[in-house]
Amino acid sequence: MTPTKDIRKLSKEEIVTAFVEMGEPKFRGTQVFEWLWQKSVRSFDEMTNLSKPLREKLKEQFILRAVTESIMQQSKDGTLKLGMKLFDDRMIEGVMIPDEGRNTACVSSQVGCSLSCSFCATGFLKRDRNLDFGEIYDQVVIINNRALETTGRPLTNIVYMGMGEPLLNYDNVMQSIKLITSPAGLNMSQKRITVSTSGICRGIERLADENMNFNLALSLHAATDEKRDQIMDINRSNPLDALVKSLNYFHDKTGNKVTFEYILFDHFNDSIEDADNLIALCHKVPAFVNLIEYNNVEGVTLRRAKSDRRDAFVAHLRNNGISAAIRRSRGKDIDAACGQLANKEEKN
Ligand code: SAH
Ligand code: SF4
């Protein structure tokens, strides 16, 4: 009979118990747990300190559903785009962005996305399935290896800004963060992790209650319900007033300011009046503003804002005491922008 039990779904304690039941000493279970996560092997045969018969026994009982890398593209600016294959042949993408000594990985949380924001290429794909926490973790491991290879340095930051809505795959996202930051995993600092959400109040409050110390970014993109409703359906059930409450709850519990991500769209949300609406919102929630350059998407009428309007917008925010940065798009020549991981193979 072919095994169906995914060994990576088991906790360390569960693996140890399984080993004791097989008549093996406890420490073997601990070793296997280390192989799975800290050393991130892709097969039982790589667990070289186990005897061959034991590896065979494991293969009879368990499967190991690791992600494998399939394609890598490198942009002129150093940005890497990695295509990765899941055990069921589905593909996901991750990006590594080197910038001023930092190496940031952008990871996916779902195949496709549950939501369909009007400007987002991922939103055009139907949500296929959630990624499990191991699959999210694997992306970080794979991207980290490539960062080391191409820049000589490991990852410094991780952003959950690839495909999918992290807060609609809450448990796996949380578990992946715990593993990434645990000494049994990659031992990275929580402060170097940012979860980006389209704005799901309940999820934001749950994050606040985790008593952890990672960062939260809200994909705002419009500072009034009237405009946000037009581009993000999720705003109808999670309007700005409710989001403000949840974000303040997050700030109170964690002490961390949130980041408002705001894509500037030409003549949609880039006027001085729009900037005033954004300023008003920033007075309700302690926040930084990241102004994002839109990567135009085929079939979307919203277009990237012109640079003179962008510059006037950011100057107006700063003149009013709001800390704002412009995030230039990276890896454009290889379609590697975070949040724009459309699956070209699927569309063609
Ligand atoms: N679902 C989550 C995380 C993934 S999207 C969220 O919406 O926050 C990551 C970011 O990329 C979001 O702010 C999203 O609005 C933005 N984005 C989507 N499409 C983009 C594009 N074509 N150009 C620039 N940013 C884009
Ligand atoms: Fe999904 Fe985020 Fe894209 Fe909206 S912006 S469709 S939530 S990935």
Coordinates of C-alpha atoms and ligand atoms in Angstrom, one line a residue:
M1 CA 0.0 0.0 0.0
T2 CA 1.3 3.5 -0.8
P3 CA 1.6 5.7 2.2
T4 CA -0.5 8.9 2.4
K5 CA 0.6 10.4 5.7
D6 CA 2.7 13.5 5.2
I7 CA 5.5 13.4 7.8
R8 CA 5.9 17.2 7.7
K9 CA 2.4 17.6 9.1
L10 CA 3.6 16.1 12.4
S11 CA 5.0 18.0 15.3
K12 CA 8.3 17.1 16.8
E13 CA 6.4 15.3 19.7
E14 CA 4.3 13.4 17.2
I15 CA 7.3 12.2 15.2
V16 CA 9.0 11.1 18.4
T17 CA 5.9 9.1 19.5
A18 CA 5.8 7.5 16.0
F19 CA 9.4 6.4 16.4
V20 CA 8.9 5.0 19.8
E21 CA 5.9 3.0 18.4
M22 CA 8.2 1.7 15.7
G23 CA 10.6 0.5 18.4
E24 CA 13.2 3.1 17.6
P25 CA 14.9 5.4 20.2
K26 CA 13.4 8.8 20.9
F27 CA 16.5 10.7 19.6
R28 CA 15.9 9.2 16.1
G29 CA 12.7 11.1 16.0
T30 CA 14.4 14.3 17.0
Q31 CA 17.0 13.7 14.3
V32 CA 14.3 13.3 11.6
F33 CA 12.6 16.5 12.7
E34 CA 15.9 18.3 12.3
W35 CA 16.4 16.9 8.8
L36 CA 12.9 17.9 7.9
W37 CA 13.1 21.6 9.0
Q38 CA 16.5 22.8 10.1
K39 CA 18.3 21.0 7.3
S40 CA 15.3 21.0 4.9
V41 CA 16.0 17.8 3.0
R42 CA 13.7 16.9 0.1
S43 CA 13.8 13.1 0.6
F44 CA 14.3 10.4 3.2
D45 CA 17.5 9.2 1.4
E46 CA 19.2 12.5 2.3
M47 CA 18.8 11.7 6.0
T48 CA 22.3 10.2 6.0
N49 CA 22.6 9.4 9.7
L50 CA 19.7 7.0 9.6
S51 CA 20.4 3.4 8.6
K52 CA 19.2 2.3 5.1
P53 CA 16.6 -0.1 6.6
L54 CA 15.1 2.7 8.7
R55 CA 14.9 5.0 5.7
E56 CA 13.1 2.3 3.9
K57 CA 10.7 1.8 6.8
L58 CA 10.0 5.5 6.8
K59 CA 9.2 5.5 3.1
E60 CA 6.7 2.7 3.6
Q61 CA 4.9 4.8 6.2
F62 CA 5.2 8.4 5.2
I63 CA 5.4 10.7 2.3
L64 CA 7.5 13.9 2.2
R65 CA 5.8 16.6 0.2
A66 CA 8.5 19.1 -0.3
V67 CA 8.5 22.0 -2.8
T68 CA 11.1 21.7 -5.6
E69 CA 12.6 24.6 -7.6
S70 CA 12.0 24.4 -11.3
I71 CA 12.9 27.7 -13.0
M72 CA 14.9 30.8 -12.1
Q73 CA 15.1 34.1 -13.9
Q74 CA 17.4 36.9 -12.9
S75 CA 16.6 40.5 -13.7
K76 CA 19.1 43.1 -14.8
D77 CA 18.7 44.8 -11.3
G78 CA 19.6 41.5 -9.5
T79 CA 16.0 40.6 -8.6
L80 CA 15.4 36.8 -8.9
K81 CA 12.2 35.2 -9.8
L82 CA 11.8 31.5 -8.9
G83 CA 9.2 29.1 -10.2
M84 CA 8.6 26.4 -7.7
K85 CA 6.7 23.1 -8.1
L86 CA 4.3 21.6 -5.5
F87 CA 3.9 17.9 -5.0
D88 CA 0.6 18.0 -7.0
D89 CA 2.4 19.7 -10.0
R90 CA 0.9 23.1 -9.3
M91 CA 3.3 26.0 -9.7
I92 CA 4.0 29.0 -7.4
E93 CA 6.4 31.9 -7.7
G94 CA 8.7 33.6 -5.2
V95 CA 10.9 36.6 -5.6
M96 CA 14.2 37.7 -4.1
I97 CA 14.9 41.4 -4.1
P98 CA 18.5 42.6 -3.2
D99 CA 18.5 46.2 -2.1
E100 CA 21.0 48.3 -0.2
G101 CA 22.5 45.3 1.7
R102 CA 19.1 43.7 2.3
N103 CA 17.8 40.6 0.7
T104 CA 14.1 40.4 0.8
A105 CA 12.1 37.3 -0.1
C106 CA 8.5 37.7 -1.3
V107 CA 6.5 34.5 -0.7
S108 CA 3.1 33.2 -1.7
S109 CA 0.5 32.0 0.7
Q110 CA -2.1 30.5 -1.8
V111 CA -2.1 29.1 -5.3
G112 CA -4.1 31.9 -7.0
C113 CA -6.1 34.1 -4.6
S114 CA -9.4 33.9 -2.9
L115 CA -10.2 37.5 -3.7
S116 CA -10.2 39.4 -6.9
C117 CA -9.1 43.0 -6.6
S118 CA -9.6 44.7 -9.9
F119 CA -6.0 45.7 -10.5
C120 CA -4.2 42.5 -9.5
A121 CA -3.1 39.9 -11.9
T122 CA -3.2 37.2 -9.2
G123 CA -6.8 38.0 -8.6
F124 CA -7.6 36.9 -12.2
L125 CA -6.6 33.4 -11.3
K126 CA -9.1 31.5 -9.3
R127 CA -7.9 30.4 -5.9
D128 CA -6.8 26.9 -6.4
R129 CA -5.8 25.9 -2.9
N130 CA -4.1 27.1 0.2
L131 CA -0.4 26.4 0.7
D132 CA 0.4 24.4 3.7
F133 CA 2.9 25.8 6.2
G134 CA 5.7 23.5 5.0
E135 CA 5.2 24.8 1.4
I136 CA 5.5 28.4 2.6
Y137 CA 8.6 27.5 4.6
D138 CA 10.2 25.7 1.6
Q139 CA 9.9 28.8 -0.5
V140 CA 11.9 30.7 2.1
V141 CA 14.5 28.0 2.2
I142 CA 14.8 27.8 -1.6
I143 CA 15.0 31.6 -1.9
N144 CA 17.5 31.8 0.9
N145 CA 19.8 29.3 -0.9
R146 CA 19.6 31.3 -4.1
A147 CA 20.2 34.6 -2.2
L148 CA 23.4 33.0 -0.8
E149 CA 24.5 31.8 -4.2
T150 CA 23.9 35.0 -6.1
T151 CA 24.7 37.7 -3.5
G152 CA 26.8 35.8 -0.9
R153 CA 24.4 36.8 1.8
P154 CA 21.4 35.2 3.4
L155 CA 17.9 36.6 3.4
T156 CA 17.4 39.5 5.8
N157 CA 13.6 40.1 5.3
I158 CA 10.5 38.1 4.3
V159 CA 7.3 39.6 3.0
Y160 CA 4.1 37.7 2.5
M161 CA 3.3 39.6 -0.6
G162 CA 3.3 37.0 -3.3
M163 CA 0.2 35.2 -4.5
G164 CA -2.7 34.9 -2.2
E165 CA -4.4 36.5 0.8
P166 CA -2.4 35.4 3.9
L167 CA -5.2 36.0 6.3
L168 CA -7.5 33.6 4.4
N169 CA -5.0 30.9 5.0
Y170 CA -4.4 32.0 8.6
D171 CA -3.3 28.8 10.4
N172 CA -0.7 27.8 7.8
V173 CA 0.7 31.3 7.6
M174 CA 1.0 31.6 11.3
Q175 CA 2.6 28.2 11.6
S176 CA 5.1 29.0 8.8
I177 CA 6.1 32.2 10.7
K178 CA 6.6 30.2 13.9
L179 CA 8.8 27.8 12.1
I180 CA 10.8 30.4 10.2
T181 CA 11.5 32.2 13.5
S182 CA 12.1 29.2 15.6
P183 CA 15.6 27.8 16.4
A184 CA 14.3 24.5 15.1
G185 CA 13.7 26.2 11.8
L186 CA 15.6 29.1 10.3
N187 CA 15.9 31.2 13.5
M188 CA 15.1 34.5 11.8
S189 CA 13.9 37.5 13.7
Q190 CA 10.2 38.1 13.8
K191 CA 10.9 41.8 13.2
R192 CA 12.1 41.0 9.7
I193 CA 8.8 39.5 8.6
T194 CA 5.9 41.5 7.1
V195 CA 2.5 40.1 6.5
S196 CA 0.5 42.0 3.9
T197 CA -3.3 41.8 3.8
S198 CA -6.0 43.2 1.7
G199 CA -7.8 43.9 5.0
I200 CA -9.7 41.3 6.9
C201 CA -10.6 42.6 10.3
R202 CA -11.0 39.3 12.1
G203 CA -7.6 38.1 10.8
I204 CA -5.9 41.3 11.8
E205 CA -7.3 41.0 15.4
R206 CA -6.2 37.4 15.6
L207 CA -2.7 38.4 14.5
A208 CA -2.7 41.0 17.2
D209 CA -3.6 38.4 19.8
E210 CA -0.7 36.1 18.8
N211 CA 1.7 38.2 21.0
M212 CA 4.3 38.1 18.3
N213 CA 6.4 40.9 16.9
F214 CA 6.2 40.8 13.1
N215 CA 5.0 43.7 10.9
L216 CA 1.7 44.2 9.3
A217 CA 1.0 45.9 6.0
L218 CA -2.5 46.9 4.7
S219 CA -3.1 47.1 1.0
L220 CA -5.1 50.3 1.2
H221 CA -4.9 51.7 -2.3
A222 CA -7.8 54.1 -1.7
A223 CA -8.6 56.1 1.4
T224 CA -12.4 56.3 1.1
D225 CA -14.9 53.5 1.1
E226 CA -16.5 54.9 -2.1
K227 CA -13.2 54.5 -4.0
R228 CA -12.0 51.4 -2.3
D229 CA -15.2 49.5 -3.0
Q230 CA -14.6 50.1 -6.7
I231 CA -11.3 48.3 -6.7
M232 CA -11.4 45.9 -3.8
D233 CA -14.5 43.8 -3.2
I234 CA -13.3 42.9 0.3
N235 CA -13.9 46.5 1.4
R236 CA -17.6 45.9 1.2
S237 CA -17.5 43.5 4.1
N238 CA -14.5 45.1 5.8
P239 CA -15.0 48.8 5.4
L240 CA -12.4 51.4 6.5
D241 CA -14.0 52.3 9.8
A242 CA -13.9 48.7 10.9
L243 CA -10.3 48.3 9.5
V244 CA -9.3 51.4 11.5
K245 CA -10.5 49.7 14.7
S246 CA -8.7 46.4 14.0
L247 CA -5.5 48.2 13.0
N248 CA -5.6 50.2 16.2
Y249 CA -6.1 47.0 18.1
F250 CA -3.1 45.6 16.4
H251 CA -1.0 48.7 17.3
D252 CA -2.2 48.6 20.9
K253 CA -1.3 45.0 21.3
T254 CA 2.0 44.9 19.5
G255 CA 3.3 48.5 19.7
N256 CA 4.1 48.2 15.9
K257 CA 3.0 50.9 13.4
V258 CA 1.3 49.4 10.4
T259 CA 2.3 50.2 6.8
F260 CA -0.3 51.4 4.4
E261 CA 0.5 50.2 0.9
Y262 CA -0.9 52.6 -1.6
I263 CA -0.6 52.0 -5.3
L264 CA -0.8 55.3 -7.2
F265 CA -3.2 54.9 -10.1
D266 CA -3.4 57.6 -12.8
H267 CA -6.3 59.9 -12.2
F268 CA -8.0 57.5 -9.8
N269 CA -6.4 58.0 -6.5
D270 CA -3.4 60.3 -7.2
S271 CA -4.9 63.8 -6.7
I272 CA -4.2 66.2 -3.8
E273 CA -7.7 65.6 -2.6
D274 CA -6.9 61.8 -2.5
A275 CA -3.7 62.7 -0.5
D276 CA -5.9 64.6 2.0
N277 CA -8.1 61.6 2.5
L278 CA -5.0 59.5 3.1
I279 CA -3.7 62.0 5.6
A280 CA -7.0 62.0 7.4
L281 CA -6.8 58.2 7.7
C282 CA -3.2 58.4 8.9
H283 CA -4.4 60.5 11.7
K284 CA -6.7 57.7 12.8
V285 CA -4.0 54.9 12.8
P286 CA -0.3 55.2 13.5
A287 CA 1.1 54.2 10.1
F288 CA 3.9 54.6 7.5
V289 CA 2.9 55.0 3.9
N290 CA 4.5 53.1 1.1
L291 CA 3.5 54.5 -2.3
I292 CA 3.8 51.8 -4.8
E293 CA 4.5 52.1 -8.5
Y294 CA 1.9 50.1 -10.3
N295 CA 3.1 47.5 -12.8
N296 CA 0.5 47.9 -15.5
V297 CA -1.5 44.7 -16.1
E298 CA -2.9 43.7 -19.4
G299 CA -6.7 44.1 -19.5
V300 CA -6.8 46.5 -16.5
T301 CA -7.9 50.1 -17.3
L302 CA -6.2 51.5 -14.2
R303 CA -2.7 52.6 -15.1
R304 CA 0.4 53.7 -13.3
A305 CA 0.3 57.3 -12.1
K306 CA 2.5 59.8 -13.9
S307 CA 5.7 60.8 -12.1
D308 CA 4.8 64.5 -11.7
R309 CA 1.5 63.6 -10.0
R310 CA 3.3 61.0 -7.9
D311 CA 5.9 63.5 -6.7
A312 CA 3.2 66.1 -5.9
F313 CA 1.3 63.5 -3.9
V314 CA 4.3 62.4 -1.8
A315 CA 5.4 66.0 -1.2
H316 CA 1.9 66.8 0.0
L317 CA 2.0 63.9 2.5
R318 CA 5.4 64.9 3.8
N319 CA 4.4 68.5 4.1
N320 CA 1.6 67.3 6.4
G321 CA 4.0 65.3 8.6
I322 CA 3.2 61.9 7.2
S323 CA 6.2 59.6 6.7
A324 CA 6.0 58.2 3.2
A325 CA 8.3 56.4 0.8
I326 CA 8.1 55.6 -2.9
R327 CA 8.6 52.0 -3.7
R328 CA 9.9 51.6 -7.2
S329 CA 9.1 48.6 -9.0
R330 CA 11.9 46.0 -9.3
G331 CA 12.6 43.1 -11.7
K332 CA 10.3 44.6 -14.3
D333 CA 12.0 42.9 -17.2
I334 CA 11.1 39.5 -15.8
D335 CA 7.6 40.3 -14.4
A336 CA 9.0 39.7 -10.9
A337 CA 7.3 42.5 -9.0
C338 CA 5.9 41.4 -5.7
G339 CA 2.1 41.1 -5.9
Q340 CA 2.3 40.6 -9.6
L341 CA 3.0 37.0 -9.7
A342 CA 0.6 36.2 -12.5
N343 CA 1.1 32.8 -13.9
K344 CA 2.0 33.5 -17.5
E345 CA 2.1 29.8 -18.5
E346 CA -1.4 29.5 -17.3
K347 CA -2.7 32.5 -19.3
N348 CA -1.0 31.7 -22.6
Ligands
SAH1 N1 -3.1 39.5 -0.8 C1 -2.2 40.3 0.0 C2 -0.8 40.0 -0.3 C3 -0.4 39.9 -1.8 S1 -0.4 41.2 -2.8 C4 -2.5 41.8 -0.2 O1 -3.4 42.1 -1.1 O2 -2.0 42.6 0.5 C5 1.0 42.2 -2.4 C6 0.9 43.7 -2.7 O3 1.1 43.9 -4.2 C7 -0.5 44.3 -2.4 O4 -0.4 45.5 -1.9 C8 -1.1 44.4 -3.8 O5 -2.1 45.3 -3.8 C9 0.1 44.8 -4.7 N2 -0.1 44.6 -6.1 C10 -0.9 43.8 -6.7 N3 -0.8 43.9 -8.1 C11 0.1 44.8 -8.3 C12 0.7 45.4 -9.5 N4 0.3 45.0 -10.7 N5 1.7 46.4 -9.3 C13 2.1 46.7 -8.1 N6 1.6 46.2 -6.9 C14 0.6 45.3 -7.0
SF4_2 FE1 -5.5 38.8 -3.8 FE2 -3.9 40.6 -2.7 FE3 -4.2 40.4 -5.4 FE4 -6.2 41.3 -3.9 S1 -4.2 42.3 -4.2 S2 -6.3 39.8 -5.6 S3 -6.0 40.1 -2.1 S4 -3.3 38.9 -4.0

